[in-house]
CSV table of C-alpha atoms in Angstrom, one decimal:
chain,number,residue,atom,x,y,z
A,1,UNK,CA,56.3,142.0,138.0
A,2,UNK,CA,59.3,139.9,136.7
A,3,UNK,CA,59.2,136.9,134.0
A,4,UNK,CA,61.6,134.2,134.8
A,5,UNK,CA,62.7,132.6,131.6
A,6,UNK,CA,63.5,128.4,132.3
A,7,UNK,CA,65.3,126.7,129.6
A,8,UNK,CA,63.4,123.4,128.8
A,9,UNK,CA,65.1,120.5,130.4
A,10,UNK,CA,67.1,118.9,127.5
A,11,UNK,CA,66.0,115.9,126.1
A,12,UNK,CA,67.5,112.6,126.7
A,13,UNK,CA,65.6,110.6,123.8
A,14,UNK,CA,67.6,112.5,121.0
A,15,UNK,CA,71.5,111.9,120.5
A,16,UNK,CA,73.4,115.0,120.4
A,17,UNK,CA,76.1,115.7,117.6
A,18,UNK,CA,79.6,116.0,118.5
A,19,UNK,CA,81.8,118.2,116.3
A,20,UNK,CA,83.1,115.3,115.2
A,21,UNK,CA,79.9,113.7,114.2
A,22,UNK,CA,79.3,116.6,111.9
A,23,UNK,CA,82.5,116.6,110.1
A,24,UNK,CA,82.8,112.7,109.7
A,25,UNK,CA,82.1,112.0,105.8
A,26,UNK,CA,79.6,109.6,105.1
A,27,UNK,CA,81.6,108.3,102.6
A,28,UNK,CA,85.4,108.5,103.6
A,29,UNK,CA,86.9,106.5,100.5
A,30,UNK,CA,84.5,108.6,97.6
A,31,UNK,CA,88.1,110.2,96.8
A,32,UNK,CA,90.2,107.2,96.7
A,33,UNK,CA,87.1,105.7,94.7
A,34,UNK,CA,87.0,108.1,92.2
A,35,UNK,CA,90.8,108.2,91.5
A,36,UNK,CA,90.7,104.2,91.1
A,37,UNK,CA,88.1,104.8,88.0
A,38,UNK,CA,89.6,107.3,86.5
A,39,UNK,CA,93.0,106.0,86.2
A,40,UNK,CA,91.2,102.7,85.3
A,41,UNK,CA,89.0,104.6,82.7
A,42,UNK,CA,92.1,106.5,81.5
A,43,UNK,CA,94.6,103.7,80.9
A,44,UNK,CA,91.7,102.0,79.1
A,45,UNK,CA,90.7,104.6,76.6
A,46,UNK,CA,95.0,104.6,76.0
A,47,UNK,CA,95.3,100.8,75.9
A,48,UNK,CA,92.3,101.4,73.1
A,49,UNK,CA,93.6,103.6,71.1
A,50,UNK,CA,97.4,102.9,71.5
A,51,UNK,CA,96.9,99.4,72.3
A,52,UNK,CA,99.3,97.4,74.9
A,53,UNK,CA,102.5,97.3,73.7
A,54,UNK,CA,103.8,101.9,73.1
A,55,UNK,CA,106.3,102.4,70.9
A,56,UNK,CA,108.1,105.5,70.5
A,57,UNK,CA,108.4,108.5,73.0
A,58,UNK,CA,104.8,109.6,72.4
A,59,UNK,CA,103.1,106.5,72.8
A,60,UNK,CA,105.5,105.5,76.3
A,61,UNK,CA,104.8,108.8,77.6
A,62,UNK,CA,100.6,108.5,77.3
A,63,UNK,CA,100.8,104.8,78.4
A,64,UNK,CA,103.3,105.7,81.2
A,65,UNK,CA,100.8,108.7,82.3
A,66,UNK,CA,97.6,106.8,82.2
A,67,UNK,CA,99.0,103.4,84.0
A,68,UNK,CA,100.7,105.7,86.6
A,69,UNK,CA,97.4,107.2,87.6
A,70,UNK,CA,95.9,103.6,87.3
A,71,UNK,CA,98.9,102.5,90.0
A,72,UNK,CA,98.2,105.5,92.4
A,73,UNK,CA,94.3,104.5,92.6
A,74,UNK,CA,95.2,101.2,93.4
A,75,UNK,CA,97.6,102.0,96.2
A,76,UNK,CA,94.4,104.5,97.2
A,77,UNK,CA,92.9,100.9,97.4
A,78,UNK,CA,94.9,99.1,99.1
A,79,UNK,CA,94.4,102.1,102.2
A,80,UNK,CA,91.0,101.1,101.6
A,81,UNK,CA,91.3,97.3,102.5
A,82,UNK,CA,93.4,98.0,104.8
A,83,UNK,CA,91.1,100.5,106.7
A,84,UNK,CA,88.4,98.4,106.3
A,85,UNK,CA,90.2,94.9,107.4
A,86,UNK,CA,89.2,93.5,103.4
A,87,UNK,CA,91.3,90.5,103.9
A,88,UNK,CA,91.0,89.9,107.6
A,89,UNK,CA,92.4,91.5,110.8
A,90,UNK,CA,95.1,88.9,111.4
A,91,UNK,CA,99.1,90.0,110.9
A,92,UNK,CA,99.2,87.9,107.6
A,93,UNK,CA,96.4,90.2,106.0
A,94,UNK,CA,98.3,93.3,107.4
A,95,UNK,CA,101.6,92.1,106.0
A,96,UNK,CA,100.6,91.0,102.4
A,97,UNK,CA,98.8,94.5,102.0
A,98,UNK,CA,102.0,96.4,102.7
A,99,UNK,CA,104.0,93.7,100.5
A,100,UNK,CA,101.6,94.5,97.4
A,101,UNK,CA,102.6,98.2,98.6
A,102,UNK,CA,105.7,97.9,98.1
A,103,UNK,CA,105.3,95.9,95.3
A,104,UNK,CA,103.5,99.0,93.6
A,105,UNK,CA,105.8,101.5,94.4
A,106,UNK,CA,108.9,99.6,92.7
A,107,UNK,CA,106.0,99.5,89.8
A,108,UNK,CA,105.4,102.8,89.6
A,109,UNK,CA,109.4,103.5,89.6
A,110,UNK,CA,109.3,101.3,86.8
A,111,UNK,CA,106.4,103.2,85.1
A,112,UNK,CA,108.2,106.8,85.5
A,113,UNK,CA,111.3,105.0,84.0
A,114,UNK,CA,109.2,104.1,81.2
A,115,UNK,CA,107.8,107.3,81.0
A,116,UNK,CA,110.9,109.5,80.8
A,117,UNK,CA,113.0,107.0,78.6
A,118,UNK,CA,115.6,106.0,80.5
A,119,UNK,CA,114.5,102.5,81.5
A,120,UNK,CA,117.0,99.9,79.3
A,121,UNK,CA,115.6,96.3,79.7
A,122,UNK,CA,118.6,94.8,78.1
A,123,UNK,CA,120.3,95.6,81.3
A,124,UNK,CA,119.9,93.0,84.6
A,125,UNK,CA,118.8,95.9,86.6
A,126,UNK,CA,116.3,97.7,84.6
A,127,UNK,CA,114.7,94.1,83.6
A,128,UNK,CA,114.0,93.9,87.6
A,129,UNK,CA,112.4,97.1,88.0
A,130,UNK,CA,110.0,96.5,85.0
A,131,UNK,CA,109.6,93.0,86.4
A,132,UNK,CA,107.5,94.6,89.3
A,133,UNK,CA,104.5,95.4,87.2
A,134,UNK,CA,102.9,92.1,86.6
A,135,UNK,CA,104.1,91.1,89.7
A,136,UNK,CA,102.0,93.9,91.6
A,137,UNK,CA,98.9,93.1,89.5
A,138,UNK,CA,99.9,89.0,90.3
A,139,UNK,CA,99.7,89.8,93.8
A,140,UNK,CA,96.2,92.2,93.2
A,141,UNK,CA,94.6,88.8,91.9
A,142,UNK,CA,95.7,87.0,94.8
A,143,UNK,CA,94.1,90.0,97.2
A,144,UNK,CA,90.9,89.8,95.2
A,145,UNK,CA,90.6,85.9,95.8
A,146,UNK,CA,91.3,86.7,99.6
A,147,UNK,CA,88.7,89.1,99.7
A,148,UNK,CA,86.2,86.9,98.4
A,149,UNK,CA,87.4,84.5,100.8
A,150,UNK,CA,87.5,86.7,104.0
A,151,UNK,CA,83.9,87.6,103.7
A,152,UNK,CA,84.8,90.7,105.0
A,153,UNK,CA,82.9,93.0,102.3
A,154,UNK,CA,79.4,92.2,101.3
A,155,UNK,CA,77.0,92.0,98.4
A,156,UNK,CA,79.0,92.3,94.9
A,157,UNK,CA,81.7,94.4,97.1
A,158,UNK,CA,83.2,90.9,98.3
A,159,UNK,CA,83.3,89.8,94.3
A,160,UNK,CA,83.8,92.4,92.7
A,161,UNK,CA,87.7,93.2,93.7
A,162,UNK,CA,88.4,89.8,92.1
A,163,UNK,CA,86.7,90.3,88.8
A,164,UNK,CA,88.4,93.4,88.5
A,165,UNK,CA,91.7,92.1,89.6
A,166,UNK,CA,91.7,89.4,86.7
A,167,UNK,CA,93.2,91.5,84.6
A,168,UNK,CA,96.7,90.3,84.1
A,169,UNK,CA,95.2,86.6,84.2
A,170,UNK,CA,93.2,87.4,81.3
A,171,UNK,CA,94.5,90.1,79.4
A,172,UNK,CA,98.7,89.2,79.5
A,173,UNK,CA,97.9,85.8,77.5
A,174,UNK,CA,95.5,87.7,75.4
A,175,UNK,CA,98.3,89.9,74.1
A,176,UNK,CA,100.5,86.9,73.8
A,177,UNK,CA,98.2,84.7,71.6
A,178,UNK,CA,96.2,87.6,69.5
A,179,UNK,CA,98.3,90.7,69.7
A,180,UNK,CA,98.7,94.4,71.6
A,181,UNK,CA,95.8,95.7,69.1
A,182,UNK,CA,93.2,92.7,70.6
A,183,UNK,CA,94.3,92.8,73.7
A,184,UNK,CA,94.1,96.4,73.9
A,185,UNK,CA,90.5,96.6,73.5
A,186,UNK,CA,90.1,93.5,75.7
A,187,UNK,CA,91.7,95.8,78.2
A,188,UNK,CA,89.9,98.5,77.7
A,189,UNK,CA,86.6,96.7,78.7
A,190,UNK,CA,88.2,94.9,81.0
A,191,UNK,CA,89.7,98.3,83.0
A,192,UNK,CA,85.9,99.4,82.5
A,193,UNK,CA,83.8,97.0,83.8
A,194,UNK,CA,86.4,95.7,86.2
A,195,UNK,CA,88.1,98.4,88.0
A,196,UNK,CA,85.7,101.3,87.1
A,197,UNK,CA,83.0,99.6,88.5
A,198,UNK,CA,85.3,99.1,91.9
A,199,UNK,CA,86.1,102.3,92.3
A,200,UNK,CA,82.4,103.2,92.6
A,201,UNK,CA,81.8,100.6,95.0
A,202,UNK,CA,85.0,102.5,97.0
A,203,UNK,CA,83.7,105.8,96.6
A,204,UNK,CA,80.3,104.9,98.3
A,205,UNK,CA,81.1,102.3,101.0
A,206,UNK,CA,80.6,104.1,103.7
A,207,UNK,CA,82.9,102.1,106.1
């Protein structure tokens, strides 16, 4: 007597994983998302406490740290918009992502200049360089008003990048009127609520 083993026929009404189904995250920008709050969080608590305008080697180096770690998370988010078509999928959207890129990047040259002390802004060239910081968060309000615009993101993800991306709009004139102490505690909220918030949304969209 012999017992003849059939496997069950496989079912059709169930999808079957791939390997690459099973590794995909559900959440592929958590990292990126994370990074944008803390270095938001982080140049806060040091525009707080130091307030906006550092002075002396110890002071540049901590505001240099802190807004460098801001600058990565927002380059971290503009991969994001990028990946996810934020602004549209037309060459113009494509192209004015990789111009804030690059306007970052000269930022962040500016910010390690800053840092290690060797940044003069009584010279042409160095007054340039340090130029690229407000321009990079300039063109950051302009992305946030496209992403409203585009429609591409939904629910308080499609507002959200502009309110956080206000900040030069409203915290520059707010050091020019009341001072770096006032204006660094309006950037401290500001970093909060605006860009803290942001990188959460980030680090849960799940595409």
């Amino acid at each position: 007597m012999s017992v003849q083993h059939t496997p069950a026929p496989a079912r059709s009404d169930v999808p079957r994983r791939t390997p690459a189904d099973r590794t995909t995250p559900t959440r592929p920008f958590y990292k990126r998302g994370m990074l944008i709050t803390f270095g938001a969080v982080a140049w806060g608590i040091d525009s707080l406490v130091l307030g906006t305008n550092p002075s002396g080697p110890f002071e540049e180096a901590m505001s240099s740290l802190t807004s460098g770690v801001f600058q990565l998370g927002l380059l971290g988010l503009l991969t994001v918009l990028y990946a996810t078509k934020a602004l549209g999928d037309g060459r113009l959207a494509r192209f004015f992502i990789r111009f804030e890129a690059v306007l970052l990047f000269f930022a962040i040259g500016s910010t390690v200049a800053d840092g290690i002390g060797v940044s003069n802004l009584d010279q042409p060239g160095w007054a340039m360089l340090d130029a690229f910081w407000p321009l990079s968060m300039l063109g950051m309000f302009f992305i946030g008003i496209r992403i409203a615009i585009a429609g591409r993101w939904h629910g308080k993800a499609r507002f959200w990048p502009l309110i956080a991306e206000s900040w030069g709009p409203i915290v520059v004139p707010t050091f020019g009127i009341f001072g770096s102490s006032v204006a660094g505690v309006v950037s401290f909220v500001h970093l909060c609520v605006g860009y803290g918030v942001l990188g959460q949304i980030v680090a849960r969209k799940e595409s």
